[in-house]
Coordinates of C-alpha atoms in Angstrom, one line a residue:
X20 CA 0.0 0.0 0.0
X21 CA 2.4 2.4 1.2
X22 CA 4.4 1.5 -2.2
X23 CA 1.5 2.6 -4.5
X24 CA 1.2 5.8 -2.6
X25 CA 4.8 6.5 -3.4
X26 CA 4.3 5.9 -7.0
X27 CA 0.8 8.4 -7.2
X28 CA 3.4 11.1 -5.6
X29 CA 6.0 11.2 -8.4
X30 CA 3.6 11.2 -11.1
X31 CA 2.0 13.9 -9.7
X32 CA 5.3 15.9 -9.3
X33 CA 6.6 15.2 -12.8
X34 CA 3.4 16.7 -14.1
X35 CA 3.9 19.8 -11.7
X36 CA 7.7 19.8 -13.2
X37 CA 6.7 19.5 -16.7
X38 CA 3.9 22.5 -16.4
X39 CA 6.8 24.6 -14.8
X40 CA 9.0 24.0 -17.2
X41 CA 6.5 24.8 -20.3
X42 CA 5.5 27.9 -18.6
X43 CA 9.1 29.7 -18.3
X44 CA 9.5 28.2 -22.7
X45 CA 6.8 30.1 -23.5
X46 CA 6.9 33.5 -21.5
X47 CA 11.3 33.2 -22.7
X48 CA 9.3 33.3 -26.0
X49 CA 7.2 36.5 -25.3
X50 CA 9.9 38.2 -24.2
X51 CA 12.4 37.6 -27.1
X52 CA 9.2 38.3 -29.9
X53 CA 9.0 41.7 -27.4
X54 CA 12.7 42.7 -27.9
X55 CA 13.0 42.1 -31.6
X56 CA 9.6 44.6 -32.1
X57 CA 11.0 46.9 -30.3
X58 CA 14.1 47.1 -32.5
X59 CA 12.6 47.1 -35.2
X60 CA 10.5 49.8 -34.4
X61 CA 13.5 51.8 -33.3
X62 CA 15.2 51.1 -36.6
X63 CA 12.5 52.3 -38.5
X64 CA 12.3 55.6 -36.8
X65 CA 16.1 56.3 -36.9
X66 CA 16.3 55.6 -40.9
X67 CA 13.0 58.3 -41.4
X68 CA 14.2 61.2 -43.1
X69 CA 15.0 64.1 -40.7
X70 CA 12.7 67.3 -40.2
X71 CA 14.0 70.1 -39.8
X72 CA 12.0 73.1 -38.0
X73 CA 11.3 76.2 -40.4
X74 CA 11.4 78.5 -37.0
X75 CA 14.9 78.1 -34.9
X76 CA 16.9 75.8 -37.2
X77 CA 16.6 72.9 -34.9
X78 CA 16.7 69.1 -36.0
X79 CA 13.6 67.3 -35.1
X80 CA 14.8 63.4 -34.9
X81 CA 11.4 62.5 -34.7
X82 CA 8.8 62.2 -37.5
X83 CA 6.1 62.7 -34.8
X84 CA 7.8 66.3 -34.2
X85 CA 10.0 67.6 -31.4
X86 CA 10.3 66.0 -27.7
X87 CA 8.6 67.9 -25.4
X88 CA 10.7 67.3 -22.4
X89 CA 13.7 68.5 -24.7
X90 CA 15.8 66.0 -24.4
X91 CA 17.3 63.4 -27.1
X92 CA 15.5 60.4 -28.6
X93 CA 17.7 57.7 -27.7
X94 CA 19.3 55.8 -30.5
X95 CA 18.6 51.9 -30.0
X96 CA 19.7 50.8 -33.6
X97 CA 21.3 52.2 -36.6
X98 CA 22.0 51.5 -40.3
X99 CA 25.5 52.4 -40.1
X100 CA 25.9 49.3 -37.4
X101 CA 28.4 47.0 -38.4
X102 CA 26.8 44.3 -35.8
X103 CA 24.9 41.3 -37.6
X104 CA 22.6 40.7 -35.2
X105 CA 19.8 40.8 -37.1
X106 CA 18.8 41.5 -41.0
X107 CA 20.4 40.9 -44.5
X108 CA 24.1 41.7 -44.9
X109 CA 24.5 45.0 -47.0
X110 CA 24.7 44.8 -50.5
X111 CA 26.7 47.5 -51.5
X112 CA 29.9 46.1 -49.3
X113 CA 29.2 42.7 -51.0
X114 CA 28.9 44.5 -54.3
X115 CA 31.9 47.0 -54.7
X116 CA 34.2 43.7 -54.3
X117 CA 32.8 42.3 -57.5
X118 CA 32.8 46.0 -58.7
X119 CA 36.8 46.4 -58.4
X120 CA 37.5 42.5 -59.0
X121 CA 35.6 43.6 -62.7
X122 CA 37.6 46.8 -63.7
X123 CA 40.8 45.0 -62.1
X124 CA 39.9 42.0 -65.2
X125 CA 39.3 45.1 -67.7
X126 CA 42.2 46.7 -66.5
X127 CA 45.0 43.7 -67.0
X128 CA 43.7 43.4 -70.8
X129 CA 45.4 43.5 -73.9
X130 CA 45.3 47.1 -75.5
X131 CA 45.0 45.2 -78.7
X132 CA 41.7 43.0 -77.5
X133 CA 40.7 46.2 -75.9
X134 CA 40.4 47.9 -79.0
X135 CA 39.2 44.5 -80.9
X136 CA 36.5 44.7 -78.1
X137 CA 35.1 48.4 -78.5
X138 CA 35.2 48.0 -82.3
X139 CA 33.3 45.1 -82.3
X140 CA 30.9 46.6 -80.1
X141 CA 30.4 49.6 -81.9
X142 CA 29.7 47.9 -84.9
X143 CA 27.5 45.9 -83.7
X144 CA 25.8 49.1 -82.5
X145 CA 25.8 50.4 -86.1
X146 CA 24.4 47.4 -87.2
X147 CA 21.3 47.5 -85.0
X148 CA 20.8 51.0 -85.4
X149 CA 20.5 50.3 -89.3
X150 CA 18.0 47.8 -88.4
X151 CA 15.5 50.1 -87.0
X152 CA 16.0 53.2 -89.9
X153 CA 12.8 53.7 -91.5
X154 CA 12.0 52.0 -94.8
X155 CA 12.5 54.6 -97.1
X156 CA 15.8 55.3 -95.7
X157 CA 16.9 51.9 -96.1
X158 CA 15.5 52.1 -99.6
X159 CA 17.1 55.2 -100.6
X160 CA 21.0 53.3 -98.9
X161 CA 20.1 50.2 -100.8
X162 CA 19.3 51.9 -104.2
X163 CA 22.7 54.1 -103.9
X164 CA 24.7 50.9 -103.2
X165 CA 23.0 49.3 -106.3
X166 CA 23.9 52.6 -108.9
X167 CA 27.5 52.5 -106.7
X168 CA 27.9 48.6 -107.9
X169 CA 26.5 49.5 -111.2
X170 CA 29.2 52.0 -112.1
X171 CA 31.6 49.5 -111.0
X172 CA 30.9 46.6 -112.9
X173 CA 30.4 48.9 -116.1
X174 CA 33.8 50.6 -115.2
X175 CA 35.7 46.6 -114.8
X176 CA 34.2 45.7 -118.4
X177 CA 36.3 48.3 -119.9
X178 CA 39.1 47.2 -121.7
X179 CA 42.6 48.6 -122.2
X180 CA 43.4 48.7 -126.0
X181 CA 47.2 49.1 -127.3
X182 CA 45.8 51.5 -129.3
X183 CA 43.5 54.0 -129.0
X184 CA 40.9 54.1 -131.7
X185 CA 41.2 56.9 -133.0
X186 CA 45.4 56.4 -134.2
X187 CA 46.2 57.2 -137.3
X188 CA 48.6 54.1 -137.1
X189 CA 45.7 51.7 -137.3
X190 CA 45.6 49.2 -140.1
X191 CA 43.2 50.4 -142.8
X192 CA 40.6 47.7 -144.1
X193 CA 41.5 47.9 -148.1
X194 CA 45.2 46.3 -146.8
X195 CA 43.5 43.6 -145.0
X196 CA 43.2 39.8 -146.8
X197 CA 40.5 37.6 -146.5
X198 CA 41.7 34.1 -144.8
X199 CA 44.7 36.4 -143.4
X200 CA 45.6 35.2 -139.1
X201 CA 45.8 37.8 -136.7
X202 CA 45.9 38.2 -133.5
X203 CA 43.1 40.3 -131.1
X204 CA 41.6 41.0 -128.0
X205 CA 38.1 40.6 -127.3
X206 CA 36.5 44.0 -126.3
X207 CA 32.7 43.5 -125.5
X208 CA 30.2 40.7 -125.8
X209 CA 26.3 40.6 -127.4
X210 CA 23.9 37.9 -127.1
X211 CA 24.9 37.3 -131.2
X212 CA 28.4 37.5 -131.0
X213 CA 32.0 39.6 -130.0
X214 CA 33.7 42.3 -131.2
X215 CA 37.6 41.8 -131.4
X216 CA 40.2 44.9 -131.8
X217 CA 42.8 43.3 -134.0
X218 CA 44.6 46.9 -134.5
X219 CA 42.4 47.7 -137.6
X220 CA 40.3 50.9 -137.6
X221 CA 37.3 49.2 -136.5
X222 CA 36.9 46.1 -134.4
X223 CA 35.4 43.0 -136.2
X224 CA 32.2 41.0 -135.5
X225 CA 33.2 37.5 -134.3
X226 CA 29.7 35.8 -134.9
X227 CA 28.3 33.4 -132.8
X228 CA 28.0 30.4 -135.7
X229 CA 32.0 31.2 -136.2
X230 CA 33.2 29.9 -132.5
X231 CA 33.1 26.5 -132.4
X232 CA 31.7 23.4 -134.6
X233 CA 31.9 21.2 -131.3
X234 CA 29.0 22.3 -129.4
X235 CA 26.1 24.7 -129.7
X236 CA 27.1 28.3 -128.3
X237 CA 23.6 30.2 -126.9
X238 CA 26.2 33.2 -125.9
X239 CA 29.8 33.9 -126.6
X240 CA 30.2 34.6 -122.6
X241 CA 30.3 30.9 -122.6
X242 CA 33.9 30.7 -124.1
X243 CA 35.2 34.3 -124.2
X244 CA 35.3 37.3 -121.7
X245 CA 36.2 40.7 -122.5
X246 CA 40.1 40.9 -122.7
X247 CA 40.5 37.4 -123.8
X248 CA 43.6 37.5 -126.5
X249 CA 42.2 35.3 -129.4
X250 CA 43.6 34.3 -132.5
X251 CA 41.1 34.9 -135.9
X252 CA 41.0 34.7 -139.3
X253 CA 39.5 37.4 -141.6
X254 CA 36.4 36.3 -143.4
X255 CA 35.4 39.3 -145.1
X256 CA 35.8 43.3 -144.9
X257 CA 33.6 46.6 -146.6
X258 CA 35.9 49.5 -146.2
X259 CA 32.9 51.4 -147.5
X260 CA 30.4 50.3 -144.7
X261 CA 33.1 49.9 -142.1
X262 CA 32.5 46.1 -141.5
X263 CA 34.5 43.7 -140.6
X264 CA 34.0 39.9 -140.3
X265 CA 36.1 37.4 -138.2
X266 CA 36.1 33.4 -137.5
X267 CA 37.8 31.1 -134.9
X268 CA 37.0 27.8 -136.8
X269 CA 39.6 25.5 -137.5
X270 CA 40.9 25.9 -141.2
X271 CA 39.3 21.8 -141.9
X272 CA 36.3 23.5 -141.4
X273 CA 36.2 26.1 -143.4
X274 CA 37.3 24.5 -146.2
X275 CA 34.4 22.4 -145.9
X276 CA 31.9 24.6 -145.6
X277 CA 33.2 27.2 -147.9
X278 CA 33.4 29.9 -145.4
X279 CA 35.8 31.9 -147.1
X280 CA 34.4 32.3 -150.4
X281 CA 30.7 32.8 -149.0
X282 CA 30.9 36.6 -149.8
X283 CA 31.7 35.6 -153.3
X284 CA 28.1 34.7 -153.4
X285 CA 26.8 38.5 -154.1
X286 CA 28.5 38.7 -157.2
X287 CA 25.5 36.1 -159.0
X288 CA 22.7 37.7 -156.7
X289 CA 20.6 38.5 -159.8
X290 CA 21.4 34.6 -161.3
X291 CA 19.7 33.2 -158.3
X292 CA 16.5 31.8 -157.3
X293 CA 14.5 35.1 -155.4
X294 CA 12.3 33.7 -152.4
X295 CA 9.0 35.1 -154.4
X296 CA 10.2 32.3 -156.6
X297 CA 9.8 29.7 -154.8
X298 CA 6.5 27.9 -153.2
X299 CA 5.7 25.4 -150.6
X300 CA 5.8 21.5 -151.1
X301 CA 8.3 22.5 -154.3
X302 CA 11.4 19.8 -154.4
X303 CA 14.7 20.9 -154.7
X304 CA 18.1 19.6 -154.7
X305 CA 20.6 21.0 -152.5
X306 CA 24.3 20.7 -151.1
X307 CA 24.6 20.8 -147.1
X308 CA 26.7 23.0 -146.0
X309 CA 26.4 23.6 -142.3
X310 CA 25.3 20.7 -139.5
X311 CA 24.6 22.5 -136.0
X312 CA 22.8 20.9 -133.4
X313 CA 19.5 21.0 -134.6
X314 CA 19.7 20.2 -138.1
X315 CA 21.8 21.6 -141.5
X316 CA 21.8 24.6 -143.6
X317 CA 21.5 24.0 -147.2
X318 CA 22.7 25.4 -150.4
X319 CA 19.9 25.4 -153.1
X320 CA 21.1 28.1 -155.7
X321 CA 18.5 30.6 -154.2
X322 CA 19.2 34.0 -152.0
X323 CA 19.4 32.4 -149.3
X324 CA 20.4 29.2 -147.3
X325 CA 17.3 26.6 -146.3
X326 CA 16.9 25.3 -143.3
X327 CA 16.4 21.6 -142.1
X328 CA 15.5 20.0 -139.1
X329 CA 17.4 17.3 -137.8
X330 CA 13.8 15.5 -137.2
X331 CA 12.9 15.8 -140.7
X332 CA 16.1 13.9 -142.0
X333 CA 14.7 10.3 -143.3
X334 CA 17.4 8.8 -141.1
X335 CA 16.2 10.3 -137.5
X336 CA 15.3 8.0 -134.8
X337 CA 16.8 4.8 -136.6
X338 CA 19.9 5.4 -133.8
X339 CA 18.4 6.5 -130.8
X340 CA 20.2 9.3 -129.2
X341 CA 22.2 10.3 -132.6
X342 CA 23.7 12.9 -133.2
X343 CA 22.9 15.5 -136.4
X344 CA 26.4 14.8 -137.4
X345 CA 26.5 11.4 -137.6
X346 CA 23.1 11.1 -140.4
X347 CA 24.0 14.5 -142.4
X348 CA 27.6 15.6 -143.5
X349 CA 28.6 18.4 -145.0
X350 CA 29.1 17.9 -148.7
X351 CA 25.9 15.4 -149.4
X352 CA 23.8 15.7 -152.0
X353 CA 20.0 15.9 -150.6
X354 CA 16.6 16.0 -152.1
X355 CA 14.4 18.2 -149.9
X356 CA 11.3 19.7 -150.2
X357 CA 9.9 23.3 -149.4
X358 CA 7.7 23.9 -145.5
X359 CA 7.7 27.0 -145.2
X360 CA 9.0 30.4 -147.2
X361 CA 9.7 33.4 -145.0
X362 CA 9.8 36.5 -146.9
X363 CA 10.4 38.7 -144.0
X364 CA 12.5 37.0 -142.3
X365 CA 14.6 35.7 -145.6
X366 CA 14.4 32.4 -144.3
X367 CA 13.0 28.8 -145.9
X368 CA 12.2 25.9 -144.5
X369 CA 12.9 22.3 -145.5
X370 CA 12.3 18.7 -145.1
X371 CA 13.6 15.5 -146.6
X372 CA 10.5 13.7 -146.2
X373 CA 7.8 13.8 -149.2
X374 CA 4.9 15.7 -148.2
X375 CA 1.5 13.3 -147.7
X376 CA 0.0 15.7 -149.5
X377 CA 1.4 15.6 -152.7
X378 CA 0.4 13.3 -155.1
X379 CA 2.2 10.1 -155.7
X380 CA 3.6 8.4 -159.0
X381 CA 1.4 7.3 -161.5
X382 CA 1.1 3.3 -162.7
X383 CA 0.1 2.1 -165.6
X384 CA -1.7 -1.5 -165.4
X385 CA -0.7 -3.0 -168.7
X386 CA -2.7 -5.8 -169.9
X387 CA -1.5 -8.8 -171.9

C-alpha cells in the first residue's frame, strides 16, 4: 500500500515539473518576440528622413515632431551598425568587391583586344541602329549601293586597247586579206556574238555560228570574256560600210563549208533563185553545208540558205540518241522539199520527207 502511494506522488510531481518548465519556454518566448519589435521599431524611426523646423533651425529626430521634455531620442539601432545581429548583410559592401575584382579584369587586358572589343561593339551598334532606320531610308542606302555597284561593274568591263581608236597608225581595211591570221583582243560581248580589236580601224564582229563546230554556243560569254587575247582569221571586210567579219573555226572547217568564199556569193545575186520564186511542197536539190545541233543549212542556188531540221532527216530516230552529225555531213547531196518560205524574215524551211500531201507516181496497169 504504502508503495503505490509512493508511486501516485512522483507522477504527480513530474506533471507539476513538466507545467513549470513549459511555462518559463513560452513567456522566454514572449519576451524575445517583445525585444525584436521593439528594435525594429527603433530602426524604423532612426532611418525616417530628418525634419528640420522652419522656425529656430533645430533638428527634429522624430517624424512625430520635437520631444517635449527636450531632451534626445535615444538611438537603439542604426544603419550604419556594423553588428549582424539581425537583417540581411549589405549589399553594396558585397557589391563593390565584385565591382573592383571587374575593372581590375578590364584593366589587366590587352590594349590590342581592348580595341578589338570596343570595335566590335560599336559595330554591332551600327548594325542595330540600321536595323530600326525607316524604310524609305533603307531604300534610298540600298538603291545608292545598287547605282555605286552599277558603275563598278560597267567601269571593270572596260578594256585597255594598245591603241587608242582613233590612231592614225591603225591598219586600214582595203590592206586587210581575206583568210589572213591575226591576232586580237576581245572588247565587249552581245547575245549574237564579240567584237575583237585586232589593230584595224574598226573592231570585227566574231559571230556566234563562227566559235566553235563542237558544241552549240547560246552566248559567246560561254567561251570568251572581254580581254581574252584570241587568235582569228578574216572572213570578209567593206571598207565602204566599215565592217569587218572574223572566225575562230579550225581551217578543216572552213574548207568544208566554204566559209571563205561565202561573200563571193553577191557577185551572181541577180542569177539566183528570189524567195518570191519559190513555193511550198516545191522539191529541190541542194548541197549541205552547215550541220549544228539542230539540223543543217543548205545550199539550193536561191538567196538564201534553207533550213532543215534534224527531225525531218529520213534517217532520224533509226539510232536512238544520234547525233545531227552522224546522219548529215557536209558535202551530201540531198533532195528536200519546201515547208515553209519566209519572206520577211529571208528564211526557208525544209524537209527530206515527201509531203502526204502531194500526189504520188502514177502506174500504168498493162494488160496482156
Amino acid at each position: 500500500m504504502a508503495a503505490s502511494s509512493l508511486y501516485s506522488t512522483a507522477i504527480a510531481a513530474s506533471f507539476v515539473l513538466l507545467f513549470i518548465l513549459r511555462h518559463d519556454a513560452y513567456a522566454f518566448q514572449s519576451a524575445a518576440s517583445t525585444i525584436l519589435n521593439q528594435r525594429r521599431y527603433a530602426a524604423l524611426i532612426v532611418s525616417s528622413t530628418s525634419i528640420r523646423s522652419a522656425t529656430d533651425g533645430d533638428t527634429i529626430d522624430s517624424m512625430f515632431g520635437p520631444r517635449l521634455d527636450g531632451e534626445d531620442d535615444e538611438v537603439l539601432y542604426s544603419d550604419e551598425d556594423d553588428s549582424d545581429d539581425w537583417g540581411a548583410p549589405s549589399l553594396v559592401a558585397s557589391a563593390e568587391p565584385k565591382k573592383e575584382k571587374a575593372m581590375s579584369r578590364w584593366g589587366s587586358l590587352n590594349p590590342k583586344i581592348k580595341a578589338r572589343i570596343v570595335k566590335e561593339a560599336q559595330e554591332r551598334a551600327i548594325r542595330n541602329k540600321k536595323r530600326r532606320e525607316p524604310a524609305e531610308e533603307k531604300k534610298r542606302r540600298l538603291y545608292s549601293q545598287y547605282r555605286e555597284m552599277q558603275k563598278k561593274s560597267k567601269f571593270d568591263k572596260y578594256v585597255t586597247r594598245e591603241k587608242p581608236t582613233h590612231d592614225k597608225t591603225r591598219t586600214k581595211l582595203a590592206d586587210l586579206n581575206p583568210g589572213e591570221t591575226v591576232s586580237g583582243r576581245v572588247i565587249s560581248l552581245t547575245s549574237f556574238g564579240a567584237y575583237v580589236d585586232i589593230g584595224s580601224e574598226v573592231d570585227g564582229l566574231l559571230h556566234v555560228s563562227q566559235i566553235s563546230r563542237d558544241e552549240f554556243v547560246d552566248h559567246p560569254r560561254k567561251f570568251l570574256a572581254p580581254g581574252d587575247d584570241v587568235e582569228v582569221r578574216i572572213v570578209r571586210m567593206d571598207p565602204g560600210a566599215k565592217k569587218l567579219q572574223l572566225t575562230m573555226l579550225p581551217e578543216e572547217v572552213l574548207h568544208e563549208e566554204n566559209v571563205l568564199n561565202k561573200h563571193m556569193i553577191d557577185e551572181d545575186e541577180d542569177d539566183r533563185i528570189q524567195l518570191d520564186e519559190i513555193e511550198v511542197d516545191d522539191e529541190l536539190w541542194g548541197e549541205i553545208r552547215r550541220v549544228t545541233d539542230y539540223g543543217a543549212y543548205i545550199e539550193l542556188g536561191a538567196v538564201v540558205r534553207g533550213f532543215m531540221h534534224f527531225m525531218d532527216h529520213p534517217l532520224f530516230g533509226e539510232v536512238k540518241g544520234a547525233h545531227p552529225k552522224e546522219f548529215m555531213r557536209v558535202g551530201d547531196r540531198v533532195r528536200v522539199w519546201v515547208l515553209d518560205v519566209d519572206s520577211t524574215q529571208q528564211r526557208i524551211k525544209l524537209t527530206a520527207n515527201r509531203p502526204s500531201g502531194l500526189p504520188g507516181p502514177r502506174r500504168e496497169v498493162k494488160w496482156i
